[in-house]
């Protein structure tokens, strides 16, 4: 598995296994183990997914040394603020049964001027766990440039990653460009639009020409655009299929066509509109 280099030098495998909408329990443990067996070395979870325990158990059972795996988790909205975040971080480590995570993210930005202060207080907690070596890298999720800018003005450590919804039909190019300009790796949650983009005629036609599935096309499209896809699947065949993306290249012309598709398939979860 190839890697990107984060702005602190820590390496991050270019495809991660997403675990959103996978519940705590044996099924998740099996899927994460299947993913590791298939070759994934990067697992993405979050406190709010409620599956950190299963992820930790799968990793422990995989037999792959901890240092060969990249594990991300996130602090959720109800734990924003300095003290709360430190507490939430300890709880995540406990559920994962780990001494460190590779990447710790603020899951969603708080909004407005008051929100900017909350985001900074939360960020200070991330800076602390980073300095302690308990998070090897820190970053944000669902932050748009207008959330990142005030944070970056005050931060002493710059965010290393921003995990956003990103897939054909919803590429959020302005945020991707902003992040790339500031050396922040963009991770793509729902790179298949949680399945919503798979029925697209245009994508099917393009994928067919490469003898690849639409899922593989979407994952490859992320990689060629310099972003980091986090596909999720609970099906062993599809878990494997989603890694078979290193044996073809999308032409610049097809990249352009995909980039310029009219908007479709977004989750509707906009950081300035969500009510959770
Ligand atoms: P399943 O878990 O049954 O495989 P996203 O990563 O964008 O959130 O998309 C995840 C959704 O897409 C899940 O419903 C998953 O279903 C489905 N999925 C994942 N990989 C594939 C694939 N290769 N082909 C078709 N559907 C897929």
mmCIF file of C-alpha atoms and ligand atoms in Angstrom:
data_model
loop_
_atom_site.group_PDB
_atom_site.id
_atom_site.type_symbol
_atom_site.label_atom_id
_atom_site.label_comp_id
_atom_site.label_asym_id
_atom_site.label_seq_id
_atom_site.Cartn_x
_atom_site.Cartn_y
_atom_site.Cartn_z
ATOM 1 C CA UNK A 1 0.000 0.000 0.000
ATOM 2 C CA UNK A 2 1.361 3.385 -1.004
ATOM 3 C CA UNK A 3 1.310 6.293 1.436
ATOM 4 C CA UNK A 4 0.990 10.062 1.513
ATOM 5 C CA UNK A 5 3.259 12.058 3.792
ATOM 6 C CA UNK A 6 1.432 14.230 6.310
ATOM 7 C CA UNK A 7 2.857 17.694 6.978
ATOM 8 C CA UNK A 8 4.588 16.382 10.126
ATOM 9 C CA UNK A 9 6.307 13.573 8.189
ATOM 10 C CA UNK A 10 4.031 10.764 9.449
ATOM 11 C CA UNK A 11 3.039 8.404 6.611
ATOM 12 C CA UNK A 12 -0.637 7.640 5.929
ATOM 13 C CA UNK A 13 -1.704 4.747 3.637
ATOM 14 C CA UNK A 14 -3.508 6.168 0.597
ATOM 15 C CA UNK A 15 -6.640 4.053 1.045
ATOM 16 C CA UNK A 16 -8.331 3.582 4.407
ATOM 17 C CA UNK A 17 -11.088 1.214 5.464
ATOM 18 C CA UNK A 18 -14.154 3.246 6.471
ATOM 19 C CA UNK A 19 -16.334 1.961 9.319
ATOM 20 C CA UNK A 20 -19.171 4.503 9.431
ATOM 21 C CA UNK A 21 -22.531 2.709 9.753
ATOM 22 C CA UNK A 22 -20.900 -0.443 11.083
ATOM 23 C CA UNK A 23 -22.247 -1.313 14.522
ATOM 24 C CA UNK A 24 -20.305 -2.580 17.510
ATOM 25 C CA UNK A 25 -20.266 -6.378 17.399
ATOM 26 C CA UNK A 26 -18.920 -9.487 15.706
ATOM 27 C CA UNK A 27 -19.871 -8.405 12.166
ATOM 28 C CA UNK A 28 -17.718 -5.302 12.379
ATOM 29 C CA UNK A 29 -14.887 -7.229 13.937
ATOM 30 C CA UNK A 30 -15.038 -9.758 11.077
ATOM 31 C CA UNK A 31 -15.139 -7.035 8.410
ATOM 32 C CA UNK A 32 -12.178 -5.138 9.862
ATOM 33 C CA UNK A 33 -10.208 -8.373 10.102
ATOM 34 C CA UNK A 34 -11.126 -9.219 6.498
ATOM 35 C CA UNK A 35 -9.972 -5.760 5.466
ATOM 36 C CA UNK A 36 -6.612 -6.217 7.177
ATOM 37 C CA UNK A 37 -6.243 -9.659 5.592
ATOM 38 C CA UNK A 38 -7.050 -8.118 2.204
ATOM 39 C CA UNK A 39 -4.221 -5.609 2.679
ATOM 40 C CA UNK A 40 -5.747 -2.485 4.227
ATOM 41 C CA UNK A 41 -3.339 -0.937 6.708
ATOM 42 C CA UNK A 42 -5.457 2.081 7.569
ATOM 43 C CA UNK A 43 -8.709 1.901 9.546
ATOM 44 C CA UNK A 44 -10.972 4.888 10.116
ATOM 45 C CA UNK A 45 -13.383 4.972 13.045
ATOM 46 C CA UNK A 46 -14.957 7.600 15.341
ATOM 47 C CA UNK A 47 -16.335 7.741 18.865
ATOM 48 C CA UNK A 48 -19.819 8.392 17.490
ATOM 49 C CA UNK A 49 -19.744 5.319 15.222
ATOM 50 C CA UNK A 50 -19.957 3.287 18.438
ATOM 51 C CA UNK A 51 -17.637 0.577 17.083
ATOM 52 C CA UNK A 52 -14.202 1.435 18.498
ATOM 53 C CA UNK A 53 -14.185 -1.676 20.679
ATOM 54 C CA UNK A 54 -14.805 -3.972 17.704
ATOM 55 C CA UNK A 55 -12.161 -2.153 15.662
ATOM 56 C CA UNK A 56 -9.650 -2.577 18.485
ATOM 57 C CA UNK A 57 -10.474 -6.258 18.893
ATOM 58 C CA UNK A 58 -10.103 -6.880 15.156
ATOM 59 C CA UNK A 59 -6.727 -5.151 15.092
ATOM 60 C CA UNK A 60 -5.510 -7.100 18.106
ATOM 61 C CA UNK A 61 -6.662 -10.371 16.526
ATOM 62 C CA UNK A 62 -5.184 -9.571 13.102
ATOM 63 C CA UNK A 63 -1.647 -10.472 14.091
ATOM 64 C CA UNK A 64 -0.373 -7.389 12.238
ATOM 65 C CA UNK A 65 1.932 -5.345 14.495
ATOM 66 C CA UNK A 66 0.300 -2.159 15.729
ATOM 67 C CA UNK A 67 3.043 0.019 14.206
ATOM 68 C CA UNK A 68 2.214 -1.327 10.737
ATOM 69 C CA UNK A 69 -1.374 -0.090 11.019
ATOM 70 C CA UNK A 70 -2.731 3.445 10.793
ATOM 71 C CA UNK A 71 -5.738 4.055 13.049
ATOM 72 C CA UNK A 72 -7.885 7.186 13.082
ATOM 73 C CA UNK A 73 -10.636 8.174 15.474
ATOM 74 C CA UNK A 74 -12.538 11.403 16.121
ATOM 75 C CA UNK A 75 -13.948 13.502 18.944
ATOM 76 C CA UNK A 76 -17.703 14.030 18.504
ATOM 77 C CA UNK A 77 -19.698 17.226 18.875
ATOM 78 C CA UNK A 78 -20.965 16.516 22.411
ATOM 79 C CA UNK A 79 -17.351 16.386 23.644
ATOM 80 C CA UNK A 80 -16.103 19.674 22.221
ATOM 81 C CA UNK A 81 -13.946 21.889 24.457
ATOM 82 C CA UNK A 82 -10.543 21.377 26.057
ATOM 83 C CA UNK A 83 -11.312 19.214 29.117
ATOM 84 C CA UNK A 84 -14.127 17.259 27.507
ATOM 85 C CA UNK A 85 -11.970 16.412 24.503
ATOM 86 C CA UNK A 86 -9.099 15.173 26.660
ATOM 87 C CA UNK A 87 -11.574 12.941 28.464
ATOM 88 C CA UNK A 88 -13.129 11.731 25.198
ATOM 89 C CA UNK A 89 -9.669 10.940 23.849
ATOM 90 C CA UNK A 90 -8.832 8.783 26.888
ATOM 91 C CA UNK A 91 -12.135 6.956 26.478
ATOM 92 C CA UNK A 92 -11.483 6.297 22.786
ATOM 93 C CA UNK A 93 -8.038 4.875 23.549
ATOM 94 C CA UNK A 94 -9.561 2.697 26.239
ATOM 95 C CA UNK A 95 -12.246 1.330 23.889
ATOM 96 C CA UNK A 96 -9.681 0.756 21.147
ATOM 97 C CA UNK A 97 -7.365 -0.826 23.742
ATOM 98 C CA UNK A 98 -4.470 1.183 22.294
ATOM 99 C CA UNK A 99 -1.762 3.416 23.673
ATOM 100 C CA UNK A 100 -1.924 5.809 20.751
ATOM 101 C CA UNK A 101 -3.854 6.580 17.596
ATOM 102 C CA UNK A 102 -2.209 7.628 14.351
ATOM 103 C CA UNK A 103 -4.674 10.420 13.680
ATOM 104 C CA UNK A 104 -7.173 12.188 15.936
ATOM 105 C CA UNK A 105 -9.762 14.455 14.312
ATOM 106 C CA UNK A 106 -12.368 17.009 15.369
ATOM 107 C CA UNK A 107 -15.407 15.331 13.796
ATOM 108 C CA UNK A 108 -17.480 18.445 12.896
ATOM 109 C CA UNK A 109 -16.764 22.163 13.257
ATOM 110 C CA UNK A 110 -18.761 24.262 15.709
ATOM 111 C CA UNK A 111 -20.309 27.187 13.841
ATOM 112 C CA UNK A 112 -20.009 30.948 13.866
ATOM 113 C CA UNK A 113 -17.788 33.187 15.970
ATOM 114 C CA UNK A 114 -18.576 31.380 19.219
ATOM 115 C CA UNK A 115 -17.958 28.128 17.378
ATOM 116 C CA UNK A 116 -14.514 29.268 16.276
ATOM 117 C CA UNK A 117 -13.533 29.654 19.931
ATOM 118 C CA UNK A 118 -14.921 26.198 20.754
ATOM 119 C CA UNK A 119 -13.012 24.724 17.814
ATOM 120 C CA UNK A 120 -9.807 26.323 19.074
ATOM 121 C CA UNK A 121 -10.368 25.020 22.625
ATOM 122 C CA UNK A 122 -10.946 21.543 21.186
ATOM 123 C CA UNK A 123 -7.861 21.932 19.013
ATOM 124 C CA UNK A 124 -5.681 22.798 22.022
ATOM 125 C CA UNK A 125 -6.609 19.401 23.478
ATOM 126 C CA UNK A 126 -5.567 17.757 20.216
ATOM 127 C CA UNK A 127 -2.274 19.653 20.311
ATOM 128 C CA UNK A 128 -1.703 18.351 23.838
ATOM 129 C CA UNK A 129 -2.283 14.671 22.977
ATOM 130 C CA UNK A 130 -0.123 15.165 19.886
ATOM 131 C CA UNK A 131 2.746 16.593 21.939
ATOM 132 C CA UNK A 132 2.387 13.686 24.352
ATOM 133 C CA UNK A 133 2.794 11.272 21.431
ATOM 134 C CA UNK A 134 -0.603 9.702 22.062
ATOM 135 C CA UNK A 135 -1.850 10.939 18.679
ATOM 136 C CA UNK A 136 0.818 10.721 15.974
ATOM 137 C CA UNK A 137 -1.055 13.267 13.885
ATOM 138 C CA UNK A 138 -4.061 15.573 14.382
ATOM 139 C CA UNK A 139 -6.595 17.114 12.087
ATOM 140 C CA UNK A 140 -10.208 17.994 11.439
ATOM 141 C CA UNK A 141 -13.205 16.647 9.615
ATOM 142 C CA UNK A 142 -15.968 18.424 7.715
ATOM 143 C CA UNK A 143 -14.118 21.741 8.034
ATOM 144 C CA UNK A 144 -14.581 24.127 5.108
ATOM 145 C CA UNK A 145 -12.054 26.928 4.477
ATOM 146 C CA UNK A 146 -14.099 29.351 6.607
ATOM 147 C CA UNK A 147 -13.813 26.942 9.567
ATOM 148 C CA UNK A 148 -10.143 26.187 8.947
ATOM 149 C CA UNK A 149 -8.940 29.770 8.537
ATOM 150 C CA UNK A 150 -9.725 31.035 12.076
ATOM 151 C CA UNK A 151 -8.364 27.806 13.543
ATOM 152 C CA UNK A 152 -5.112 28.032 11.587
ATOM 153 C CA UNK A 153 -4.651 31.648 12.667
ATOM 154 C CA UNK A 154 -4.436 30.602 16.316
ATOM 155 C CA UNK A 155 -3.123 27.047 16.163
ATOM 156 C CA UNK A 156 0.495 26.359 17.066
ATOM 157 C CA UNK A 157 0.318 23.026 15.223
ATOM 158 C CA UNK A 158 -1.317 23.048 11.789
ATOM 159 C CA UNK A 159 -3.974 20.441 10.962
ATOM 160 C CA UNK A 160 -2.513 17.533 9.039
ATOM 161 C CA UNK A 161 -5.724 16.179 7.517
ATOM 162 C CA UNK A 162 -9.294 17.228 6.757
ATOM 163 C CA UNK A 163 -11.820 14.451 6.228
ATOM 164 C CA UNK A 164 -14.736 15.624 4.103
ATOM 165 C CA UNK A 165 -17.502 14.107 2.008
ATOM 166 C CA UNK A 166 -15.873 13.767 -1.406
ATOM 167 C CA UNK A 167 -16.974 11.695 -4.390
ATOM 168 C CA UNK A 168 -17.944 12.183 -8.036
ATOM 169 C CA UNK A 169 -20.949 14.488 -8.043
ATOM 170 C CA UNK A 170 -19.844 16.171 -4.803
ATOM 171 C CA UNK A 171 -16.144 16.935 -5.021
ATOM 172 C CA UNK A 172 -16.044 20.088 -2.819
ATOM 173 C CA UNK A 173 -13.185 21.323 -4.967
ATOM 174 C CA UNK A 174 -12.790 24.629 -3.152
ATOM 175 C CA UNK A 175 -12.038 22.840 0.130
ATOM 176 C CA UNK A 176 -9.761 20.327 -1.601
ATOM 177 C CA UNK A 177 -7.784 23.164 -3.231
ATOM 178 C CA UNK A 178 -7.548 25.100 0.035
ATOM 179 C CA UNK A 179 -6.247 22.028 1.874
ATOM 180 C CA UNK A 180 -3.754 21.109 -0.796
ATOM 181 C CA UNK A 181 -2.464 24.686 -0.819
ATOM 182 C CA UNK A 182 -1.885 24.413 2.939
ATOM 183 C CA UNK A 183 -0.371 20.932 2.825
ATOM 184 C CA UNK A 184 -3.375 19.304 4.521
ATOM 185 C CA UNK A 185 -4.242 15.793 3.298
ATOM 186 C CA UNK A 186 -7.868 15.509 2.204
ATOM 187 C CA UNK A 187 -9.557 12.285 3.226
ATOM 188 C CA UNK A 188 -12.766 11.327 1.438
ATOM 189 C CA UNK A 189 -15.614 9.970 3.513
ATOM 190 C CA UNK A 190 -18.298 8.202 1.499
ATOM 191 C CA UNK A 191 -16.098 7.971 -1.607
ATOM 192 C CA UNK A 192 -18.924 5.939 -3.183
ATOM 193 C CA UNK A 193 -21.536 8.407 -1.959
ATOM 194 C CA UNK A 194 -22.582 5.609 0.459
ATOM 195 C CA UNK A 195 -23.616 3.733 -2.674
ATOM 196 C CA UNK A 196 -25.636 6.618 -4.132
ATOM 197 C CA UNK A 197 -23.301 7.303 -7.047
ATOM 198 C CA UNK A 198 -22.977 3.686 -8.198
ATOM 199 C CA UNK A 199 -26.060 3.814 -10.443
ATOM 200 C CA UNK A 200 -24.810 6.812 -12.448
ATOM 201 C CA UNK A 201 -25.002 6.076 -16.188
ATOM 202 C CA UNK A 202 -22.050 8.347 -16.932
ATOM 203 C CA UNK A 203 -19.848 6.654 -14.338
ATOM 204 C CA UNK A 204 -20.936 3.192 -15.493
ATOM 205 C CA UNK A 205 -20.021 4.058 -19.045
ATOM 206 C CA UNK A 206 -16.558 5.347 -18.064
ATOM 207 C CA UNK A 207 -15.867 2.449 -15.657
ATOM 208 C CA UNK A 208 -16.887 -0.046 -18.344
ATOM 209 C CA UNK A 209 -14.198 1.243 -20.678
ATOM 210 C CA UNK A 210 -11.543 0.360 -18.077
ATOM 211 C CA UNK A 211 -13.257 -2.947 -17.245
ATOM 212 C CA UNK A 212 -13.605 -1.716 -13.692
ATOM 213 C CA UNK A 213 -16.588 -1.249 -11.381
ATOM 214 C CA UNK A 214 -17.966 2.211 -10.619
ATOM 215 C CA UNK A 215 -16.727 1.748 -7.032
ATOM 216 C CA UNK A 216 -13.194 1.180 -8.310
ATOM 217 C CA UNK A 217 -13.503 4.176 -10.626
ATOM 218 C CA UNK A 218 -14.559 6.409 -7.702
ATOM 219 C CA UNK A 219 -11.670 5.205 -5.548
ATOM 220 C CA UNK A 220 -9.168 5.666 -8.359
ATOM 221 C CA UNK A 221 -10.610 9.129 -9.080
ATOM 222 C CA UNK A 222 -9.821 10.141 -5.482
ATOM 223 C CA UNK A 223 -6.246 8.876 -5.731
ATOM 224 C CA UNK A 224 -5.579 10.662 -9.012
ATOM 225 C CA UNK A 225 -6.988 13.870 -7.537
ATOM 226 C CA UNK A 226 -4.570 13.510 -4.613
ATOM 227 C CA UNK A 227 -7.232 12.685 -2.019
ATOM 228 C CA UNK A 228 -7.477 9.676 0.289
ATOM 229 C CA UNK A 229 -10.578 7.471 -0.106
ATOM 230 C CA UNK A 230 -12.124 5.648 2.883
ATOM 231 C CA UNK A 231 -14.468 3.086 1.283
ATOM 232 C CA UNK A 232 -16.648 1.020 3.607
ATOM 233 C CA UNK A 233 -17.950 -2.471 2.976
ATOM 234 C CA UNK A 234 -19.104 -5.402 5.042
ATOM 235 C CA UNK A 235 -18.783 -7.798 2.105
ATOM 236 C CA UNK A 236 -15.444 -9.558 1.748
ATOM 237 C CA UNK A 237 -15.495 -9.532 -2.072
ATOM 238 C CA UNK A 238 -16.240 -5.828 -2.201
ATOM 239 C CA UNK A 239 -13.661 -5.129 0.536
ATOM 240 C CA UNK A 240 -11.084 -6.712 -1.797
ATOM 241 C CA UNK A 241 -12.498 -5.167 -4.970
ATOM 242 C CA UNK A 242 -12.058 -1.709 -3.480
ATOM 243 C CA UNK A 243 -8.289 -2.231 -3.220
ATOM 244 C CA UNK A 244 -7.884 -3.327 -6.844
ATOM 245 C CA UNK A 245 -7.342 0.157 -8.141
ATOM 246 C CA UNK A 246 -3.622 0.254 -8.775
ATOM 247 C CA UNK A 247 -3.669 -1.464 -12.177
ATOM 248 C CA UNK A 248 -5.367 1.233 -14.247
ATOM 249 C CA UNK A 249 -5.165 4.983 -14.841
ATOM 250 C CA UNK A 250 -8.065 7.284 -15.631
ATOM 251 C CA UNK A 251 -7.188 9.490 -18.596
ATOM 252 C CA UNK A 252 -7.002 13.266 -18.015
ATOM 253 C CA UNK A 253 -10.047 13.610 -20.272
ATOM 254 C CA UNK A 254 -12.129 11.185 -18.185
ATOM 255 C CA UNK A 255 -10.897 12.844 -14.973
ATOM 256 C CA UNK A 256 -12.189 16.143 -16.362
ATOM 257 C CA UNK A 257 -15.540 14.609 -17.303
ATOM 258 C CA UNK A 258 -15.946 13.150 -13.793
ATOM 259 C CA UNK A 259 -14.825 16.398 -12.132
ATOM 260 C CA UNK A 260 -17.424 18.324 -14.108
ATOM 261 C CA UNK A 261 -20.428 16.051 -13.547
ATOM 262 C CA UNK A 262 -23.451 17.986 -12.337
ATOM 263 C CA UNK A 263 -24.021 17.794 -8.580
ATOM 264 C CA UNK A 264 -25.611 14.557 -7.387
ATOM 265 C CA UNK A 265 -25.401 11.933 -4.670
ATOM 266 C CA UNK A 266 -24.475 14.133 -1.715
ATOM 267 C CA UNK A 267 -25.522 13.067 1.798
ATOM 268 C CA UNK A 268 -26.933 16.530 2.522
ATOM 269 C CA UNK A 269 -24.852 16.646 5.720
ATOM 270 C CA UNK A 270 -23.471 20.165 5.384
ATOM 271 C CA UNK A 271 -21.364 21.348 8.346
ATOM 272 C CA UNK A 272 -23.227 24.661 8.567
ATOM 273 C CA UNK A 273 -26.655 23.007 8.515
ATOM 274 C CA UNK A 274 -26.471 19.806 10.550
ATOM 275 C CA UNK A 275 -28.475 19.737 13.789
ATOM 276 C CA UNK A 276 -26.461 17.219 15.778
HETATM 277 P P1 LIG B 1 -21.674 -3.213 1.504
HETATM 278 O O1 LIG B 1 -21.159 -2.870 2.873
HETATM 279 O O2 LIG B 1 -22.834 -4.139 1.512
HETATM 280 O O3 LIG B 1 -20.577 -3.637 0.545
HETATM 281 P P2 LIG B 1 -19.186 4.573 1.112
HETATM 282 O O4 LIG B 1 -17.844 3.965 1.332
HETATM 283 O O5 LIG B 1 -19.216 5.650 0.103
HETATM 284 O O6 LIG B 1 -19.838 5.014 2.402
HETATM 285 O O7 LIG B 1 -20.113 3.437 0.498
HETATM 286 C C1 LIG B 1 -20.471 2.313 1.261
HETATM 287 C C2 LIG B 1 -21.678 1.677 0.638
HETATM 288 O O8 LIG B 1 -21.332 1.171 -0.663
HETATM 289 C C3 LIG B 1 -22.152 0.508 1.437
HETATM 290 O O9 LIG B 1 -23.543 0.444 1.304
HETATM 291 C C4 LIG B 1 -21.483 -0.691 0.760
HETATM 292 O O10 LIG B 1 -22.285 -1.836 0.892
HETATM 293 C C5 LIG B 1 -21.424 -0.253 -0.687
HETATM 294 N N1 LIG B 1 -20.222 -0.743 -1.375
HETATM 295 C C6 LIG B 1 -18.956 -0.746 -0.926
HETATM 296 N N2 LIG B 1 -18.107 -1.209 -1.852
HETATM 297 C C7 LIG B 1 -18.856 -1.520 -2.915
HETATM 298 C C8 LIG B 1 -18.563 -2.051 -4.200
HETATM 299 N N3 LIG B 1 -17.332 -2.362 -4.554
HETATM 300 N N4 LIG B 1 -19.599 -2.255 -5.057
HETATM 301 C C9 LIG B 1 -20.864 -1.954 -4.695
HETATM 302 N N5 LIG B 1 -21.204 -1.450 -3.507
HETATM 303 C C10 LIG B 1 -20.211 -1.226 -2.619
#
